[in-house]
Amino acid sequence: MKPNRRNFIKTSSLFLGTGLLANPFTAFSKSKKNYTVGEIMDLFIAQIPNTPFPTTVDTLKSGNKDQVVTGIVTTMFATVTVIQKAIELKANFIIAHEPTFYNHLDETAWLENDPVYQFKRNLLDKHGIAVWRNHDYVHSLAIDGVQAGVVKELGWEKYYKQKAVLDLPETTLGNLITHIKTKMNVPQLRYVGDLAQKASKIILMPGAAGGRRQLEMIMKVKPDVLICGESPEWETPEYVRNANEMGEKLGLIVIGHSASEEGGSEFMKTWVEENVPGIPVTHFASGNSLKMF
């Protein structure tokens, strides 16, 4: 039976970014000098079954699909600083994970007369920079690309058990916090629980999965610790506090949204290097907008 390209891509995407399989797209990547924005977008989207999605936030926020790419910057947020870095690098394509214009759908009609929006929009337009939000697609890989990137960033590849679950050598909640701070270069973390409690079975949910999804995972997996990007304080943190008040040993570590998913942008840099030969690519961390004092 003749191999089916889409089935091969579907199977191979299970291992993309995990180091378990060499680049599965080598056979399909054509060596060429120029790529357009649209070609690179389509190449990534093609590895995910049942795409393109009929409804998605993963659209171009500036620029157009037909422009030839001179260089790529991967990042969490296309901040003004990130845009200026792209200009400095002569890169005209930013692949960001989160919104560019301050709301999930990147709706801009309500911002048209705002000077902050106008400054950012004009900067992108003046320098001909395309911004593509890759959120829904990268999270839809058989192994979530963001999660794979974060697991690699934390050095936990060999402990990855199944989606979102890791079995680490036994440590403590306090040691786990120290490890994350060191690996992710985060000065402080928020947590709930006893710093001396044992920590081995871990749920890793970068970003903002939502309190109900986090709690449903806790109820299903029964971990020692949930590590997340963020959660409304009246949801998961309160549940974990109540669990401890009734005598359970359950820990929660809140990294912060940006830091918790930055590994996903590193994942995208690696993907570009492997699948779009000859295009300069730089990962530039957008950092956390909120500072700690």
PDB file of C-alpha atoms in Angstrom:
ATOM      1  CA  MET A   1       0.000   0.000   0.000  1.00  0.00           C
ATOM      2  CA  LYS A   2       1.350   3.371  -0.976  1.00  0.00           C
ATOM      3  CA  PRO A   3       2.180   5.514   2.100  1.00  0.00           C
ATOM      4  CA  ASN A   4      -0.276   8.324   2.760  1.00  0.00           C
ATOM      5  CA  ARG A   5       1.457  11.653   3.427  1.00  0.00           C
ATOM      6  CA  ARG A   6      -1.162  12.929   5.898  1.00  0.00           C
ATOM      7  CA  ASN A   7      -1.163   9.661   7.883  1.00  0.00           C
ATOM      8  CA  PHE A   8       2.621   9.762   8.029  1.00  0.00           C
ATOM      9  CA  ILE A   9       2.513  13.337   9.295  1.00  0.00           C
ATOM     10  CA  LYS A  10      -0.159  12.460  11.861  1.00  0.00           C
ATOM     11  CA  THR A  11       1.899   9.552  13.208  1.00  0.00           C
ATOM     12  CA  SER A  12       5.199  11.408  13.155  1.00  0.00           C
ATOM     13  CA  SER A  13       3.806  14.456  14.948  1.00  0.00           C
ATOM     14  CA  LEU A  14       3.512  12.297  18.068  1.00  0.00           C
ATOM     15  CA  PHE A  15       7.250  12.601  18.455  1.00  0.00           C
ATOM     16  CA  LEU A  16       8.029  16.029  17.012  1.00  0.00           C
ATOM     17  CA  GLY A  17       9.935  18.106  19.506  1.00  0.00           C
ATOM     18  CA  THR A  18      10.460  15.268  21.966  1.00  0.00           C
ATOM     19  CA  GLY A  19      13.749  13.996  20.579  1.00  0.00           C
ATOM     20  CA  LEU A  20      12.156  10.573  19.938  1.00  0.00           C
ATOM     21  CA  LEU A  21      12.205  10.846  16.162  1.00  0.00           C
ATOM     22  CA  ALA A  22      14.423  12.663  13.698  1.00  0.00           C
ATOM     23  CA  ASN A  23      12.697  15.394  11.701  1.00  0.00           C
ATOM     24  CA  PRO A  24       9.687  13.656  10.072  1.00  0.00           C
ATOM     25  CA  PHE A  25       9.264  16.403   7.489  1.00  0.00           C
ATOM     26  CA  THR A  26      12.685  16.075   5.859  1.00  0.00           C
ATOM     27  CA  ALA A  27      11.198  14.104   2.983  1.00  0.00           C
ATOM     28  CA  PHE A  28       8.678  16.822   2.260  1.00  0.00           C
ATOM     29  CA  SER A  29      10.742  19.977   2.835  1.00  0.00           C
ATOM     30  CA  LYS A  30      11.985  21.282  -0.470  1.00  0.00           C
ATOM     31  CA  SER A  31      15.251  23.137  -0.471  1.00  0.00           C
ATOM     32  CA  LYS A  32      14.435  26.581  -1.765  1.00  0.00           C
ATOM     33  CA  LYS A  33      15.758  30.059  -1.306  1.00  0.00           C
ATOM     34  CA  ASN A  34      12.514  31.892  -0.634  1.00  0.00           C
ATOM     35  CA  TYR A  35       9.498  31.041   1.503  1.00  0.00           C
ATOM     36  CA  THR A  36       6.373  33.125   1.929  1.00  0.00           C
ATOM     37  CA  VAL A  37       4.579  33.644   5.221  1.00  0.00           C
ATOM     38  CA  GLY A  38       1.678  31.547   3.957  1.00  0.00           C
ATOM     39  CA  GLU A  39       3.900  28.647   2.923  1.00  0.00           C
ATOM     40  CA  ILE A  40       5.449  28.431   6.383  1.00  0.00           C
ATOM     41  CA  MET A  41       2.051  28.656   8.071  1.00  0.00           C
ATOM     42  CA  ASP A  42       0.642  25.939   5.809  1.00  0.00           C
ATOM     43  CA  LEU A  43       3.630  23.658   6.390  1.00  0.00           C
ATOM     44  CA  PHE A  44       3.074  23.776  10.148  1.00  0.00           C
ATOM     45  CA  ILE A  45      -0.708  23.421   9.961  1.00  0.00           C
ATOM     46  CA  ALA A  46      -0.423  20.413   7.607  1.00  0.00           C
ATOM     47  CA  GLN A  47       1.019  18.219  10.365  1.00  0.00           C
ATOM     48  CA  ILE A  48      -2.192  18.446  12.419  1.00  0.00           C
ATOM     49  CA  PRO A  49      -5.193  16.248  11.514  1.00  0.00           C
ATOM     50  CA  ASN A  50      -8.487  17.804  10.397  1.00  0.00           C
ATOM     51  CA  THR A  51      -7.009  21.189   9.586  1.00  0.00           C
ATOM     52  CA  PRO A  52      -7.337  23.988   8.847  1.00  0.00           C
ATOM     53  CA  PHE A  53      -9.687  24.623  11.749  1.00  0.00           C
ATOM     54  CA  PRO A  54     -12.886  26.408  10.671  1.00  0.00           C
ATOM     55  CA  THR A  55     -12.716  28.656  13.737  1.00  0.00           C
ATOM     56  CA  THR A  56      -9.385  29.666  15.246  1.00  0.00           C
ATOM     57  CA  VAL A  57      -7.529  32.621  16.719  1.00  0.00           C
ATOM     58  CA  ASP A  58      -4.458  31.550  14.727  1.00  0.00           C
ATOM     59  CA  THR A  59      -4.683  34.243  12.078  1.00  0.00           C
ATOM     60  CA  LEU A  60      -2.344  36.903  10.741  1.00  0.00           C
ATOM     61  CA  LYS A  61      -2.485  40.012  12.913  1.00  0.00           C
ATOM     62  CA  SER A  62      -0.421  42.088  10.460  1.00  0.00           C
ATOM     63  CA  GLY A  63       1.280  41.616   7.107  1.00  0.00           C
ATOM     64  CA  ASN A  64       0.092  39.182   4.447  1.00  0.00           C
ATOM     65  CA  LYS A  65       0.620  35.564   3.437  1.00  0.00           C
ATOM     66  CA  ASP A  66       2.302  36.409   0.143  1.00  0.00           C
ATOM     67  CA  GLN A  67       5.253  38.338   1.529  1.00  0.00           C
ATOM     68  CA  VAL A  68       8.640  36.654   1.243  1.00  0.00           C
ATOM     69  CA  VAL A  69      10.165  35.916   4.648  1.00  0.00           C
ATOM     70  CA  THR A  70      13.551  37.491   5.399  1.00  0.00           C
ATOM     71  CA  GLY A  71      13.811  36.117   8.926  1.00  0.00           C
ATOM     72  CA  ILE A  72      11.662  34.837  11.780  1.00  0.00           C
ATOM     73  CA  VAL A  73      11.377  35.711  15.460  1.00  0.00           C
ATOM     74  CA  THR A  74       9.517  33.318  17.770  1.00  0.00           C
ATOM     75  CA  THR A  75       8.117  34.653  21.032  1.00  0.00           C
ATOM     76  CA  MET A  76       5.201  34.534  23.458  1.00  0.00           C
ATOM     77  CA  PHE A  77       3.948  38.082  22.886  1.00  0.00           C
ATOM     78  CA  ALA A  78       4.689  40.369  19.943  1.00  0.00           C
ATOM     79  CA  THR A  79       5.549  43.283  22.235  1.00  0.00           C
ATOM     80  CA  VAL A  80       6.960  46.569  20.978  1.00  0.00           C
ATOM     81  CA  THR A  81      10.371  45.425  22.239  1.00  0.00           C
ATOM     82  CA  VAL A  82      10.054  42.150  20.306  1.00  0.00           C
ATOM     83  CA  ILE A  83       9.011  44.063  17.168  1.00  0.00           C
ATOM     84  CA  GLN A  84      12.021  46.345  17.527  1.00  0.00           C
ATOM     85  CA  LYS A  85      14.241  43.263  17.894  1.00  0.00           C
ATOM     86  CA  ALA A  86      12.781  41.843  14.676  1.00  0.00           C
ATOM     87  CA  ILE A  87      13.529  45.139  12.909  1.00  0.00           C
ATOM     88  CA  GLU A  88      17.101  45.037  14.212  1.00  0.00           C
ATOM     89  CA  LEU A  89      17.487  41.461  12.926  1.00  0.00           C
ATOM     90  CA  LYS A  90      15.865  42.351   9.572  1.00  0.00           C
ATOM     91  CA  ALA A  91      13.259  39.682  10.280  1.00  0.00           C
ATOM     92  CA  ASN A  92       9.805  40.384   8.861  1.00  0.00           C
ATOM     93  CA  PHE A  93       7.861  37.461  10.365  1.00  0.00           C
ATOM     94  CA  ILE A  94       6.995  37.097  14.060  1.00  0.00           C
ATOM     95  CA  ILE A  95       5.405  33.853  15.245  1.00  0.00           C
ATOM     96  CA  ALA A  96       3.753  34.666  18.568  1.00  0.00           C
ATOM     97  CA  HIS A  97       1.756  32.408  20.858  1.00  0.00           C
ATOM     98  CA  GLU A  98      -0.555  34.952  22.462  1.00  0.00           C
ATOM     99  CA  PRO A  99      -2.654  37.932  21.271  1.00  0.00           C
ATOM    100  CA  THR A 100      -1.020  41.025  19.807  1.00  0.00           C
ATOM    101  CA  PHE A 101      -3.795  43.507  20.532  1.00  0.00           C
ATOM    102  CA  TYR A 102      -4.889  42.899  24.129  1.00  0.00           C
ATOM    103  CA  ASN A 103      -7.826  40.500  23.674  1.00  0.00           C
ATOM    104  CA  HIS A 104      -8.205  36.836  22.760  1.00  0.00           C
ATOM    105  CA  LEU A 105      -9.685  37.447  19.310  1.00  0.00           C
ATOM    106  CA  ASP A 106      -7.404  40.410  18.515  1.00  0.00           C
ATOM    107  CA  GLU A 107     -10.454  42.544  17.766  1.00  0.00           C
ATOM    108  CA  THR A 108      -9.271  46.079  17.037  1.00  0.00           C
ATOM    109  CA  ALA A 109     -12.308  48.179  16.104  1.00  0.00           C
ATOM    110  CA  TRP A 110     -12.617  49.383  19.692  1.00  0.00           C
ATOM    111  CA  LEU A 111      -8.937  50.365  19.721  1.00  0.00           C
ATOM    112  CA  GLU A 112      -8.777  52.392  16.502  1.00  0.00           C
ATOM    113  CA  ASN A 113      -8.390  55.774  18.258  1.00  0.00           C
ATOM    114  CA  ASP A 114      -6.089  54.553  21.017  1.00  0.00           C
ATOM    115  CA  PRO A 115      -2.489  55.854  20.823  1.00  0.00           C
ATOM    116  CA  VAL A 116      -0.912  52.652  22.210  1.00  0.00           C
ATOM    117  CA  TYR A 117      -2.649  50.519  19.593  1.00  0.00           C
ATOM    118  CA  GLN A 118      -1.861  53.029  16.849  1.00  0.00           C
ATOM    119  CA  PHE A 119       1.847  53.111  17.775  1.00  0.00           C
ATOM    120  CA  LYS A 120       2.154  49.328  17.636  1.00  0.00           C
ATOM    121  CA  ARG A 121       0.111  48.975  14.446  1.00  0.00           C
ATOM    122  CA  ASN A 122       2.080  51.714  12.689  1.00  0.00           C
ATOM    123  CA  LEU A 123       5.396  50.147  13.726  1.00  0.00           C
ATOM    124  CA  LEU A 124       4.370  46.807  12.220  1.00  0.00           C
ATOM    125  CA  ASP A 125       3.023  48.393   9.043  1.00  0.00           C
ATOM    126  CA  LYS A 126       5.981  50.714   8.530  1.00  0.00           C
ATOM    127  CA  HIS A 127       8.466  47.838   8.613  1.00  0.00           C
ATOM    128  CA  GLY A 128       6.280  45.318   6.799  1.00  0.00           C
ATOM    129  CA  ILE A 129       6.233  42.778   9.623  1.00  0.00           C
ATOM    130  CA  ALA A 130       3.792  39.876   9.564  1.00  0.00           C
ATOM    131  CA  VAL A 131       2.603  38.547  12.920  1.00  0.00           C
ATOM    132  CA  TRP A 132       1.020  35.101  13.093  1.00  0.00           C
ATOM    133  CA  ARG A 133      -0.503  33.835  16.296  1.00  0.00           C
ATOM    134  CA  ASN A 134       0.192  30.096  16.558  1.00  0.00           C
ATOM    135  CA  HIS A 135      -1.861  29.048  19.555  1.00  0.00           C
ATOM    136  CA  ASP A 136      -4.604  26.574  18.683  1.00  0.00           C
ATOM    137  CA  TYR A 137      -2.463  24.658  16.179  1.00  0.00           C
ATOM    138  CA  VAL A 138       0.649  24.212  18.305  1.00  0.00           C
ATOM    139  CA  HIS A 139      -1.505  23.081  21.238  1.00  0.00           C
ATOM    140  CA  SER A 140      -3.236  20.564  18.934  1.00  0.00           C
ATOM    141  CA  LEU A 141      -0.184  18.479  18.110  1.00  0.00           C
ATOM    142  CA  ALA A 142      -0.526  14.880  19.286  1.00  0.00           C
ATOM    143  CA  ILE A 143       1.994  15.915  21.916  1.00  0.00           C
ATOM    144  CA  ASP A 144       1.208  19.558  22.708  1.00  0.00           C
ATOM    145  CA  GLY A 145       4.106  21.572  21.264  1.00  0.00           C
ATOM    146  CA  VAL A 146       4.085  24.070  24.118  1.00  0.00           C
ATOM    147  CA  GLN A 147       4.066  21.333  26.725  1.00  0.00           C
ATOM    148  CA  ALA A 148       6.885  19.493  24.918  1.00  0.00           C
ATOM    149  CA  GLY A 149       8.931  22.693  24.883  1.00  0.00           C
ATOM    150  CA  VAL A 150       8.368  23.312  28.599  1.00  0.00           C
ATOM    151  CA  VAL A 151       9.228  19.700  29.518  1.00  0.00           C
ATOM    152  CA  LYS A 152      12.492  20.114  27.610  1.00  0.00           C
ATOM    153  CA  GLU A 153      13.171  23.478  29.260  1.00  0.00           C
ATOM    154  CA  LEU A 154      12.786  21.880  32.697  1.00  0.00           C
ATOM    155  CA  GLY A 155      14.952  18.893  31.752  1.00  0.00           C
ATOM    156  CA  TRP A 156      12.175  16.389  32.413  1.00  0.00           C
ATOM    157  CA  GLU A 157      11.935  14.604  29.042  1.00  0.00           C
ATOM    158  CA  LYS A 158      12.652  11.127  30.440  1.00  0.00           C
ATOM    159  CA  TYR A 159       9.986  11.500  33.122  1.00  0.00           C
ATOM    160  CA  TYR A 160       7.155  12.387  30.758  1.00  0.00           C
ATOM    161  CA  LYS A 161       4.522   9.684  31.246  1.00  0.00           C
ATOM    162  CA  GLN A 162       1.487  10.793  29.282  1.00  0.00           C
ATOM    163  CA  LYS A 163      -0.295  13.987  28.358  1.00  0.00           C
ATOM    164  CA  ALA A 164       0.324  16.520  31.142  1.00  0.00           C
ATOM    165  CA  VAL A 165       1.579  13.902  33.631  1.00  0.00           C
ATOM    166  CA  LEU A 166       5.167  13.362  34.796  1.00  0.00           C
ATOM    167  CA  ASP A 167       6.626  10.883  37.282  1.00  0.00           C
ATOM    168  CA  LEU A 168       9.690  12.541  38.806  1.00  0.00           C
ATOM    169  CA  PRO A 169      12.187  11.095  41.282  1.00  0.00           C
ATOM    170  CA  GLU A 170      10.773  11.873  44.704  1.00  0.00           C
ATOM    171  CA  THR A 171      11.600  15.357  45.948  1.00  0.00           C
ATOM    172  CA  THR A 172       9.764  18.047  47.920  1.00  0.00           C
ATOM    173  CA  LEU A 173       7.489  20.876  46.915  1.00  0.00           C
ATOM    174  CA  GLY A 174      10.177  23.332  48.017  1.00  0.00           C
ATOM    175  CA  ASN A 175      12.877  21.670  45.916  1.00  0.00           C
ATOM    176  CA  LEU A 176      10.529  21.564  42.955  1.00  0.00           C
ATOM    177  CA  ILE A 177       9.973  25.317  43.238  1.00  0.00           C
ATOM    178  CA  THR A 178      13.727  25.928  43.387  1.00  0.00           C
ATOM    179  CA  HIS A 179      14.272  23.781  40.282  1.00  0.00           C
ATOM    180  CA  ILE A 180      11.630  25.649  38.289  1.00  0.00           C
ATOM    181  CA  LYS A 181      12.949  29.056  39.365  1.00  0.00           C
ATOM    182  CA  THR A 182      16.458  28.081  38.260  1.00  0.00           C
ATOM    183  CA  LYS A 183      15.542  26.463  34.933  1.00  0.00           C
ATOM    184  CA  MET A 184      13.022  29.126  33.910  1.00  0.00           C
ATOM    185  CA  ASN A 185      14.909  32.073  35.351  1.00  0.00           C
ATOM    186  CA  VAL A 186      11.876  33.157  37.388  1.00  0.00           C
ATOM    187  CA  PRO A 187      12.809  35.065  40.573  1.00  0.00           C
ATOM    188  CA  GLN A 188       9.702  34.169  42.583  1.00  0.00           C
ATOM    189  CA  LEU A 189       6.809  31.726  42.318  1.00  0.00           C
ATOM    190  CA  ARG A 190       3.414  31.563  43.994  1.00  0.00           C
ATOM    191  CA  TYR A 191       2.422  28.296  45.611  1.00  0.00           C
ATOM    192  CA  VAL A 192      -0.061  26.556  47.889  1.00  0.00           C
ATOM    193  CA  GLY A 193       0.910  23.662  50.165  1.00  0.00           C
ATOM    194  CA  ASP A 194       3.589  22.451  52.544  1.00  0.00           C
ATOM    195  CA  LEU A 195       7.114  23.073  51.232  1.00  0.00           C
ATOM    196  CA  ALA A 196       8.264  19.843  52.910  1.00  0.00           C
ATOM    197  CA  GLN A 197       5.609  17.619  51.339  1.00  0.00           C
ATOM    198  CA  LYS A 198       6.785  14.925  48.917  1.00  0.00           C
ATOM    199  CA  ALA A 199       6.504  15.637  45.225  1.00  0.00           C
ATOM    200  CA  SER A 200       6.784  12.938  42.587  1.00  0.00           C
ATOM    201  CA  LYS A 201       3.590  12.658  40.560  1.00  0.00           C
ATOM    202  CA  ILE A 202       3.189  15.964  38.727  1.00  0.00           C
ATOM    203  CA  ILE A 203       0.572  17.515  36.483  1.00  0.00           C
ATOM    204  CA  LEU A 204       2.065  20.137  34.159  1.00  0.00           C
ATOM    205  CA  MET A 205      -0.454  22.556  32.629  1.00  0.00           C
ATOM    206  CA  PRO A 206       1.324  25.630  31.198  1.00  0.00           C
ATOM    207  CA  GLY A 207      -0.645  28.763  30.403  1.00  0.00           C
ATOM    208  CA  ALA A 208      -4.214  29.342  31.534  1.00  0.00           C
ATOM    209  CA  ALA A 209      -6.121  26.089  31.102  1.00  0.00           C
ATOM    210  CA  GLY A 210      -8.941  27.297  33.354  1.00  0.00           C
ATOM    211  CA  GLY A 211      -9.829  26.344  36.899  1.00  0.00           C
ATOM    212  CA  ARG A 212     -12.328  23.625  36.030  1.00  0.00           C
ATOM    213  CA  ARG A 213      -9.916  21.815  33.682  1.00  0.00           C
ATOM    214  CA  GLN A 214      -7.179  22.038  36.299  1.00  0.00           C
ATOM    215  CA  LEU A 215      -9.451  20.661  39.020  1.00  0.00           C
ATOM    216  CA  GLU A 216     -10.764  17.874  36.791  1.00  0.00           C
ATOM    217  CA  MET A 217      -7.159  16.822  36.127  1.00  0.00           C
ATOM    218  CA  ILE A 218      -6.430  16.859  39.873  1.00  0.00           C
ATOM    219  CA  MET A 219      -9.491  14.703  40.554  1.00  0.00           C
ATOM    220  CA  LYS A 220      -8.594  12.255  37.770  1.00  0.00           C
ATOM    221  CA  VAL A 221      -4.821  11.940  38.272  1.00  0.00           C
ATOM    222  CA  LYS A 222      -4.552  12.597  42.035  1.00  0.00           C
ATOM    223  CA  PRO A 223      -1.081  14.191  41.787  1.00  0.00           C
ATOM    224  CA  ASP A 224       1.246  15.409  44.480  1.00  0.00           C
ATOM    225  CA  VAL A 225       1.586  18.774  42.731  1.00  0.00           C
ATOM    226  CA  LEU A 226      -0.110  20.717  39.943  1.00  0.00           C
ATOM    227  CA  ILE A 227       2.165  23.141  38.081  1.00  0.00           C
ATOM    228  CA  CYS A 228       0.315  25.754  36.038  1.00  0.00           C
ATOM    229  CA  GLY A 229       0.827  29.096  34.370  1.00  0.00           C
ATOM    230  CA  GLU A 230      -2.029  30.894  36.056  1.00  0.00           C
ATOM    231  CA  SER A 231      -5.421  30.350  37.650  1.00  0.00           C
ATOM    232  CA  PRO A 232      -8.115  32.651  39.062  1.00  0.00           C
ATOM    233  CA  GLU A 233      -7.456  32.873  42.797  1.00  0.00           C
ATOM    234  CA  TRP A 234     -11.003  31.836  43.681  1.00  0.00           C
ATOM    235  CA  GLU A 235     -10.743  28.577  41.727  1.00  0.00           C
ATOM    236  CA  THR A 236      -7.746  26.183  41.810  1.00  0.00           C
ATOM    237  CA  PRO A 237      -5.796  27.943  44.614  1.00  0.00           C
ATOM    238  CA  GLU A 238      -8.866  27.824  46.883  1.00  0.00           C
ATOM    239  CA  TYR A 239      -9.506  24.162  46.077  1.00  0.00           C
ATOM    240  CA  VAL A 240      -5.898  23.261  46.887  1.00  0.00           C
ATOM    241  CA  ARG A 241      -6.015  25.301  50.091  1.00  0.00           C
ATOM    242  CA  ASN A 242      -9.196  23.510  51.184  1.00  0.00           C
ATOM    243  CA  ALA A 243      -7.637  20.133  50.353  1.00  0.00           C
ATOM    244  CA  ASN A 244      -4.713  20.943  52.645  1.00  0.00           C
ATOM    245  CA  GLU A 245      -7.062  22.169  55.371  1.00  0.00           C
ATOM    246  CA  MET A 246      -8.770  18.760  55.409  1.00  0.00           C
ATOM    247  CA  GLY A 247      -5.419  16.961  55.691  1.00  0.00           C
ATOM    248  CA  GLU A 248      -4.572  16.185  52.064  1.00  0.00           C
ATOM    249  CA  LYS A 249      -1.011  16.678  50.805  1.00  0.00           C
ATOM    250  CA  LEU A 250      -1.544  18.572  47.578  1.00  0.00           C
ATOM    251  CA  GLY A 251       0.701  21.269  46.175  1.00  0.00           C
ATOM    252  CA  LEU A 252       0.113  24.004  43.600  1.00  0.00           C
ATOM    253  CA  ILE A 253       2.832  26.004  41.844  1.00  0.00           C
ATOM    254  CA  VAL A 254       1.825  29.042  39.787  1.00  0.00           C
ATOM    255  CA  ILE A 255       4.631  30.070  37.434  1.00  0.00           C
ATOM    256  CA  GLY A 256       2.979  32.957  35.593  1.00  0.00           C
ATOM    257  CA  HIS A 257       1.522  32.763  32.109  1.00  0.00           C
ATOM    258  CA  SER A 258       4.462  34.024  30.031  1.00  0.00           C
ATOM    259  CA  ALA A 259       7.210  32.066  31.756  1.00  0.00           C
ATOM    260  CA  SER A 260       5.127  28.883  31.835  1.00  0.00           C
ATOM    261  CA  GLU A 261       4.750  28.765  28.034  1.00  0.00           C
ATOM    262  CA  GLU A 262       7.979  30.363  26.802  1.00  0.00           C
ATOM    263  CA  GLY A 263       9.357  26.873  26.118  1.00  0.00           C
ATOM    264  CA  GLY A 264       6.699  26.568  23.428  1.00  0.00           C
ATOM    265  CA  SER A 265       8.259  29.455  21.521  1.00  0.00           C
ATOM    266  CA  GLU A 266      11.634  27.716  21.798  1.00  0.00           C
ATOM    267  CA  PHE A 267       9.876  24.658  20.344  1.00  0.00           C
ATOM    268  CA  MET A 268       8.750  26.781  17.386  1.00  0.00           C
ATOM    269  CA  LYS A 269      12.306  28.019  16.792  1.00  0.00           C
ATOM    270  CA  THR A 270      13.507  24.412  16.618  1.00  0.00           C
ATOM    271  CA  TRP A 271      10.644  23.511  14.285  1.00  0.00           C
ATOM    272  CA  VAL A 272      11.554  26.339  11.898  1.00  0.00           C
ATOM    273  CA  GLU A 273      15.226  25.327  11.908  1.00  0.00           C
ATOM    274  CA  GLU A 274      14.307  21.741  11.027  1.00  0.00           C
ATOM    275  CA  ASN A 275      11.566  22.408   8.496  1.00  0.00           C
ATOM    276  CA  VAL A 276      12.304  25.713   6.799  1.00  0.00           C
ATOM    277  CA  PRO A 277      15.959  25.466   5.726  1.00  0.00           C
ATOM    278  CA  GLY A 278      17.877  28.648   5.090  1.00  0.00           C
ATOM    279  CA  ILE A 279      15.563  31.028   6.957  1.00  0.00           C
ATOM    280  CA  PRO A 280      17.268  32.844   9.873  1.00  0.00           C
ATOM    281  CA  VAL A 281      15.262  32.270  13.060  1.00  0.00           C
ATOM    282  CA  THR A 282      15.693  33.733  16.538  1.00  0.00           C
ATOM    283  CA  HIS A 283      13.801  33.034  19.732  1.00  0.00           C
ATOM    284  CA  PHE A 284      13.399  36.261  21.697  1.00  0.00           C
ATOM    285  CA  ALA A 285      11.619  35.949  25.044  1.00  0.00           C
ATOM    286  CA  SER A 286       8.986  38.633  25.543  1.00  0.00           C
ATOM    287  CA  GLY A 287       9.230  38.250  29.313  1.00  0.00           C
ATOM    288  CA  ASN A 288       6.610  38.920  31.969  1.00  0.00           C
ATOM    289  CA  SER A 289       4.713  42.207  31.849  1.00  0.00           C
ATOM    290  CA  LEU A 290       4.227  42.045  35.633  1.00  0.00           C
ATOM    291  CA  LYS A 291       7.246  42.709  37.843  1.00  0.00           C
ATOM    292  CA  MET A 292       7.834  41.572  41.409  1.00  0.00           C
ATOM    293  CA  PHE A 293       8.951  43.930  44.185  1.00  0.00           C
TER     294      PHE A 293
END
